[in-house]
mmCIF file of N, CA, C and O in Angstrom:
data_model
loop_
_atom_site.group_PDB
_atom_site.id
_atom_site.type_symbol
_atom_site.label_atom_id
_atom_site.label_comp_id
_atom_site.label_asym_id
_atom_site.label_seq_id
_atom_site.Cartn_x
_atom_site.Cartn_y
_atom_site.Cartn_z
ATOM 1 N N UNK A 213 0.823 -1.193 0.013
ATOM 2 C CA UNK A 213 0.008 -0.005 -0.004
ATOM 3 C C UNK A 213 0.860 1.256 0.002
ATOM 4 O O UNK A 213 0.463 2.255 -0.559
ATOM 5 N N UNK A 214 2.001 1.262 0.611
ATOM 6 C CA UNK A 214 2.815 2.466 0.674
ATOM 7 C C UNK A 214 3.360 2.843 -0.713
ATOM 8 O O UNK A 214 3.539 4.013 -0.984
ATOM 9 N N UNK A 215 3.612 1.850 -1.553
ATOM 10 C CA UNK A 215 4.083 2.157 -2.898
ATOM 11 C C UNK A 215 2.977 2.844 -3.694
ATOM 12 O O UNK A 215 3.238 3.800 -4.426
ATOM 13 N N UNK A 216 1.772 2.385 -3.555
ATOM 14 C CA UNK A 216 0.635 3.007 -4.251
ATOM 15 C C UNK A 216 0.471 4.455 -3.783
ATOM 16 O O UNK A 216 0.273 5.359 -4.599
ATOM 17 N N UNK A 217 0.555 4.691 -2.476
ATOM 18 C CA UNK A 217 0.454 6.049 -1.953
ATOM 19 C C UNK A 217 1.608 6.918 -2.453
ATOM 20 O O UNK A 217 1.417 8.104 -2.765
ATOM 21 N N UNK A 218 2.783 6.339 -2.513
ATOM 22 C CA UNK A 218 3.944 7.069 -3.011
ATOM 23 C C UNK A 218 3.717 7.525 -4.471
ATOM 24 O O UNK A 218 3.965 8.682 -4.816
ATOM 25 N N UNK A 219 3.236 6.622 -5.292
ATOM 26 C CA UNK A 219 2.977 6.955 -6.711
ATOM 27 C C UNK A 219 1.893 8.024 -6.819
ATOM 28 O O UNK A 219 2.008 8.974 -7.592
ATOM 29 N N UNK A 220 0.817 7.889 -6.062
ATOM 30 C CA UNK A 220 -0.253 8.868 -6.074
ATOM 31 C C UNK A 220 0.244 10.251 -5.611
ATOM 32 O O UNK A 220 -0.043 11.269 -6.245
ATOM 33 N N UNK A 221 1.019 10.262 -4.552
ATOM 34 C CA UNK A 221 1.552 11.538 -4.050
ATOM 35 C C UNK A 221 2.541 12.161 -5.041
ATOM 36 O O UNK A 221 2.560 13.381 -5.233
ATOM 37 N N UNK A 222 3.348 11.331 -5.638
ATOM 38 C CA UNK A 222 4.291 11.830 -6.634
ATOM 39 C C UNK A 222 3.572 12.418 -7.838
ATOM 40 O O UNK A 222 3.908 13.504 -8.310
ATOM 41 N N UNK A 223 2.566 11.737 -8.300
ATOM 42 C CA UNK A 223 1.775 12.239 -9.432
ATOM 43 C C UNK A 223 1.083 13.554 -9.072
ATOM 44 O O UNK A 223 1.108 14.523 -9.838
ATOM 45 N N UNK A 224 0.500 13.594 -7.890
ATOM 46 C CA UNK A 224 -0.180 14.810 -7.428
ATOM 47 C C UNK A 224 0.790 15.974 -7.352
ATOM 48 O O UNK A 224 0.459 17.094 -7.774
ATOM 49 N N UNK A 225 1.975 15.743 -6.853
ATOM 50 C CA UNK A 225 2.960 16.807 -6.745
ATOM 51 C C UNK A 225 3.411 17.276 -8.124
ATOM 52 O O UNK A 225 3.532 18.485 -8.367
ATOM 53 N N UNK A 226 3.643 16.352 -9.031
ATOM 54 C CA UNK A 226 4.076 16.728 -10.392
ATOM 55 C C UNK A 226 3.004 17.511 -11.140
ATOM 56 O O UNK A 226 3.292 18.438 -11.880
ATOM 57 N N UNK A 227 1.748 17.146 -10.945
ATOM 58 C CA UNK A 227 0.670 17.788 -11.686
ATOM 59 C C UNK A 227 0.274 19.129 -11.064
ATOM 60 O O UNK A 227 0.041 20.119 -11.786
ATOM 61 N N UNK A 228 0.238 19.205 -9.749
ATOM 62 C CA UNK A 228 -0.342 20.383 -9.102
ATOM 63 C C UNK A 228 0.651 21.326 -8.438
ATOM 64 O O UNK A 228 0.350 22.494 -8.231
ATOM 65 N N UNK A 229 1.823 20.858 -8.067
ATOM 66 C CA UNK A 229 2.726 21.681 -7.282
ATOM 67 C C UNK A 229 3.981 22.127 -8.048
ATOM 68 O O UNK A 229 4.611 23.102 -7.661
ATOM 69 N N UNK A 230 4.337 21.434 -9.111
ATOM 70 C CA UNK A 230 5.537 21.782 -9.857
ATOM 71 C C UNK A 230 5.208 22.888 -10.850
ATOM 72 O O UNK A 230 4.199 22.849 -11.534
ATOM 73 N N UNK A 231 6.072 23.885 -10.912
ATOM 74 C CA UNK A 231 5.921 24.946 -11.884
ATOM 75 C C UNK A 231 6.755 24.594 -13.117
ATOM 76 O O UNK A 231 7.985 24.536 -13.047
ATOM 77 N N UNK A 232 6.098 24.329 -14.213
ATOM 78 C CA UNK A 232 6.787 23.937 -15.438
ATOM 79 C C UNK A 232 7.133 25.192 -16.230
ATOM 80 O O UNK A 232 6.359 26.137 -16.303
ATOM 81 N N UNK A 233 8.304 25.211 -16.881
ATOM 82 C CA UNK A 233 8.669 26.398 -17.678
ATOM 83 C C UNK A 233 7.826 26.507 -18.938
ATOM 84 O O UNK A 233 7.344 25.511 -19.469
ATOM 85 N N UNK A 234 7.725 27.730 -19.407
ATOM 86 C CA UNK A 234 6.963 27.965 -20.642
ATOM 87 C C UNK A 234 7.848 27.581 -21.846
ATOM 88 O O UNK A 234 9.042 27.374 -21.707
ATOM 89 N N UNK A 235 7.217 27.529 -23.013
ATOM 90 C CA UNK A 235 7.979 27.220 -24.225
ATOM 91 C C UNK A 235 9.064 28.270 -24.472
ATOM 92 O O UNK A 235 10.182 27.929 -24.842
ATOM 93 N N UNK A 236 8.748 29.528 -24.212
ATOM 94 C CA UNK A 236 9.706 30.602 -24.405
ATOM 95 C C UNK A 236 10.918 30.430 -23.473
ATOM 96 O O UNK A 236 12.058 30.624 -23.882
ATOM 97 N N UNK A 237 10.660 30.070 -22.234
ATOM 98 C CA UNK A 237 11.755 29.834 -21.277
ATOM 99 C C UNK A 237 12.589 28.626 -21.694
ATOM 100 O O UNK A 237 13.815 28.652 -21.588
ATOM 101 N N UNK A 238 11.936 27.588 -22.201
ATOM 102 C CA UNK A 238 12.665 26.388 -22.670
ATOM 103 C C UNK A 238 13.553 26.742 -23.866
ATOM 104 O O UNK A 238 14.698 26.285 -23.958
ATOM 105 N N UNK A 239 13.016 27.522 -24.786
ATOM 106 C CA UNK A 239 13.798 27.922 -25.965
ATOM 107 C C UNK A 239 15.007 28.766 -25.539
ATOM 108 O O UNK A 239 16.113 28.558 -26.043
ATOM 109 N N UNK A 240 14.801 29.675 -24.619
ATOM 110 C CA UNK A 240 15.875 30.526 -24.143
ATOM 111 C C UNK A 240 16.950 29.681 -23.461
ATOM 112 O O UNK A 240 18.153 29.872 -23.706
ATOM 113 N N UNK A 241 16.541 28.750 -22.629
ATOM 114 C CA UNK A 241 17.499 27.871 -21.945
ATOM 115 C C UNK A 241 18.252 26.999 -22.955
ATOM 116 O O UNK A 241 19.461 26.771 -22.802
ATOM 117 N N UNK A 242 17.542 26.503 -23.960
ATOM 118 C CA UNK A 242 18.186 25.657 -24.964
ATOM 119 C C UNK A 242 19.252 26.439 -25.748
ATOM 120 O O UNK A 242 20.325 25.936 -26.036
ATOM 121 N N UNK A 243 18.957 27.711 -26.054
ATOM 122 C CA UNK A 243 19.925 28.533 -26.764
ATOM 123 C C UNK A 243 21.151 28.777 -25.901
ATOM 124 O O UNK A 243 22.288 28.712 -26.385
ATOM 125 N N UNK A 244 20.957 29.040 -24.626
ATOM 126 C CA UNK A 244 22.074 29.236 -23.702
ATOM 127 C C UNK A 244 22.946 27.984 -23.648
ATOM 128 O O UNK A 244 24.181 28.063 -23.711
ATOM 129 N N UNK A 245 22.333 26.830 -23.580
ATOM 130 C CA UNK A 245 23.089 25.574 -23.514
ATOM 131 C C UNK A 245 23.842 25.350 -24.801
ATOM 132 O O UNK A 245 25.012 24.934 -24.800
ATOM 133 N N UNK A 246 23.213 25.609 -25.961
ATOM 134 C CA UNK A 246 23.882 25.417 -27.235
ATOM 135 C C UNK A 246 25.085 26.346 -27.402
ATOM 136 O O UNK A 246 26.160 25.933 -27.836
ATOM 137 N N UNK A 247 24.918 27.628 -27.027
ATOM 138 C CA UNK A 247 26.028 28.586 -27.142
ATOM 139 C C UNK A 247 27.157 28.193 -26.186
ATOM 140 O O UNK A 247 28.330 28.212 -26.573
ATOM 141 N N UNK A 248 26.821 27.825 -24.955
ATOM 142 C CA UNK A 248 27.855 27.413 -23.994
ATOM 143 C C UNK A 248 28.589 26.166 -24.483
ATOM 144 O O UNK A 248 29.804 26.069 -24.375
ATOM 145 N N UNK A 249 27.854 25.217 -25.081
ATOM 146 C CA UNK A 249 28.467 24.003 -25.611
ATOM 147 C C UNK A 249 29.406 24.324 -26.759
ATOM 148 O O UNK A 249 30.492 23.748 -26.875
ATOM 149 N N UNK A 250 28.986 25.224 -27.628
ATOM 150 C CA UNK A 250 29.830 25.636 -28.755
ATOM 151 C C UNK A 250 31.107 26.312 -28.276
ATOM 152 O O UNK A 250 32.192 25.984 -28.751
ATOM 153 N N UNK A 251 30.986 27.200 -27.305
ATOM 154 C CA UNK A 251 32.171 27.877 -26.754
ATOM 155 C C UNK A 251 33.105 26.857 -26.114
ATOM 156 O O UNK A 251 34.323 26.893 -26.312
ATOM 157 N N UNK A 252 32.539 25.953 -25.338
ATOM 158 C CA UNK A 252 33.347 24.914 -24.680
ATOM 159 C C UNK A 252 34.068 24.051 -25.719
ATOM 160 O O UNK A 252 35.249 23.735 -25.578
ATOM 161 N N UNK A 253 33.349 23.666 -26.795
ATOM 162 C CA UNK A 253 33.961 22.854 -27.836
ATOM 163 C C UNK A 253 35.088 23.608 -28.536
ATOM 164 O O UNK A 253 36.129 23.011 -28.851
ATOM 165 N N UNK A 254 34.894 24.882 -28.777
ATOM 166 C CA UNK A 254 35.945 25.678 -29.420
ATOM 167 C C UNK A 254 37.180 25.808 -28.516
ATOM 168 O O UNK A 254 38.301 25.749 -29.002
ATOM 169 N N UNK A 255 36.953 25.985 -27.224
ATOM 170 C CA UNK A 255 38.097 26.065 -26.286
ATOM 171 C C UNK A 255 38.867 24.741 -26.288
ATOM 172 O O UNK A 255 40.096 24.738 -26.343
ATOM 173 N N UNK A 256 38.162 23.624 -26.281
ATOM 174 C CA UNK A 256 38.820 22.305 -26.315
ATOM 175 C C UNK A 256 39.572 22.139 -27.618
ATOM 176 O O UNK A 256 40.691 21.619 -27.654
ATOM 177 N N UNK A 257 38.999 22.579 -28.731
ATOM 178 C CA UNK A 257 39.654 22.485 -30.040
ATOM 179 C C UNK A 257 40.945 23.280 -30.041
ATOM 180 O O UNK A 257 41.990 22.772 -30.497
ATOM 181 N N UNK A 258 40.921 24.514 -29.538
ATOM 182 C CA UNK A 258 42.119 25.330 -29.496
ATOM 183 C C UNK A 258 43.179 24.699 -28.610
ATOM 184 O O UNK A 258 44.356 24.638 -28.970
ATOM 185 N N UNK A 259 42.783 24.161 -27.472
ATOM 186 C CA UNK A 259 43.727 23.489 -26.580
ATOM 187 C C UNK A 259 44.326 22.267 -27.244
ATOM 188 O O UNK A 259 45.527 22.014 -27.154
ATOM 189 N N UNK A 260 43.510 21.501 -27.979
ATOM 190 C CA UNK A 260 43.978 20.314 -28.664
ATOM 191 C C UNK A 260 45.001 20.660 -29.753
ATOM 192 O O UNK A 260 46.045 20.028 -29.857
ATOM 193 N N UNK A 261 44.684 21.679 -30.545
ATOM 194 C CA UNK A 261 45.603 22.100 -31.621
ATOM 195 C C UNK A 261 46.909 22.625 -31.030
ATOM 196 O O UNK A 261 48.010 22.307 -31.515
ATOM 197 N N UNK A 262 46.815 23.411 -29.944
ATOM 198 C CA UNK A 262 48.012 23.944 -29.318
ATOM 199 C C UNK A 262 48.885 22.814 -28.770
ATOM 200 O O UNK A 262 50.102 22.806 -28.953
ATOM 201 N N UNK A 263 48.252 21.847 -28.099
ATOM 202 C CA UNK A 263 49.018 20.733 -27.541
ATOM 203 C C UNK A 263 49.644 19.893 -28.658
ATOM 204 O O UNK A 263 50.790 19.463 -28.535
ATOM 205 N N UNK A 264 48.904 19.691 -29.746
ATOM 206 C CA UNK A 264 49.447 18.920 -30.873
ATOM 207 C C UNK A 264 50.669 19.625 -31.461
ATOM 208 O O UNK A 264 51.708 18.967 -31.698
ATOM 209 N N UNK A 265 50.578 20.922 -31.650
ATOM 210 C CA UNK A 265 51.724 21.659 -32.177
ATOM 211 C C UNK A 265 52.900 21.686 -31.227
ATOM 212 O O UNK A 265 54.049 21.581 -31.636
ATOM 213 N N UNK A 266 52.635 21.790 -29.951
ATOM 214 C CA UNK A 266 53.696 21.742 -28.939
ATOM 215 C C UNK A 266 54.411 20.387 -28.964
ATOM 216 O O UNK A 266 55.641 20.322 -28.943
ATOM 217 N N UNK A 267 53.632 19.327 -29.051
ATOM 218 C CA UNK A 267 54.236 17.987 -29.072
ATOM 219 C C UNK A 267 55.057 17.775 -30.358
ATOM 220 O O UNK A 267 56.129 17.186 -30.332
ATOM 221 N N UNK A 268 54.560 18.265 -31.479
ATOM 222 C CA UNK A 268 55.310 18.163 -32.743
ATOM 223 C C UNK A 268 56.627 18.906 -32.616
ATOM 224 O O UNK A 268 57.670 18.406 -33.051
ATOM 225 N N UNK A 269 56.594 20.109 -32.017
ATOM 226 C CA UNK A 269 57.810 20.892 -31.824
ATOM 227 C C UNK A 269 58.806 20.161 -30.935
ATOM 228 O O UNK A 269 59.992 20.083 -31.233
ATOM 229 N N UNK A 270 58.319 19.598 -29.836
ATOM 230 C CA UNK A 270 59.195 18.868 -28.918
ATOM 231 C C UNK A 270 59.810 17.656 -29.609
ATOM 232 O O UNK A 270 61.001 17.375 -29.479
ATOM 233 N N UNK A 271 59.007 16.878 -30.366
ATOM 234 C CA UNK A 271 59.536 15.702 -31.045
ATOM 235 C C UNK A 271 60.530 16.094 -32.141
ATOM 236 O O UNK A 271 61.505 15.352 -32.372
ATOM 237 N N UNK A 272 60.325 17.226 -32.783
ATOM 238 C CA UNK A 272 61.305 17.674 -33.795
ATOM 239 C C UNK A 272 62.629 18.030 -33.139
ATOM 240 O O UNK A 272 63.675 17.812 -33.718
ATOM 241 N N UNK A 273 62.582 18.591 -31.931
ATOM 242 C CA UNK A 273 63.799 18.928 -31.230
ATOM 243 C C UNK A 273 64.571 17.671 -30.785
ATOM 244 O O UNK A 273 65.808 17.647 -30.770
ATOM 245 N N UNK A 274 63.834 16.622 -30.448
ATOM 246 C CA UNK A 274 64.470 15.405 -29.914
ATOM 247 C C UNK A 274 64.992 14.506 -31.018
ATOM 248 O O UNK A 274 65.931 13.763 -30.808
ATOM 249 N N UNK A 275 64.372 14.534 -32.194
ATOM 250 C CA UNK A 275 64.777 13.583 -33.248
ATOM 251 C C UNK A 275 65.256 14.300 -34.476
ATOM 252 O O UNK A 275 64.990 15.214 -34.982
#
């Protein structure tokens, strides 16, 4: 019986007490996430290229 009550209470809370974001808020949040992801990916790309060039330089000095 406690599992049934738990499910009922959970459903009631999700339907009546949770404030869901509007479509406009979701779109705004999605754009923020996409821009942040793009910036993060570009930073990683620059770091990767810099490290690759540094390692090439070091290996050229050694061999």
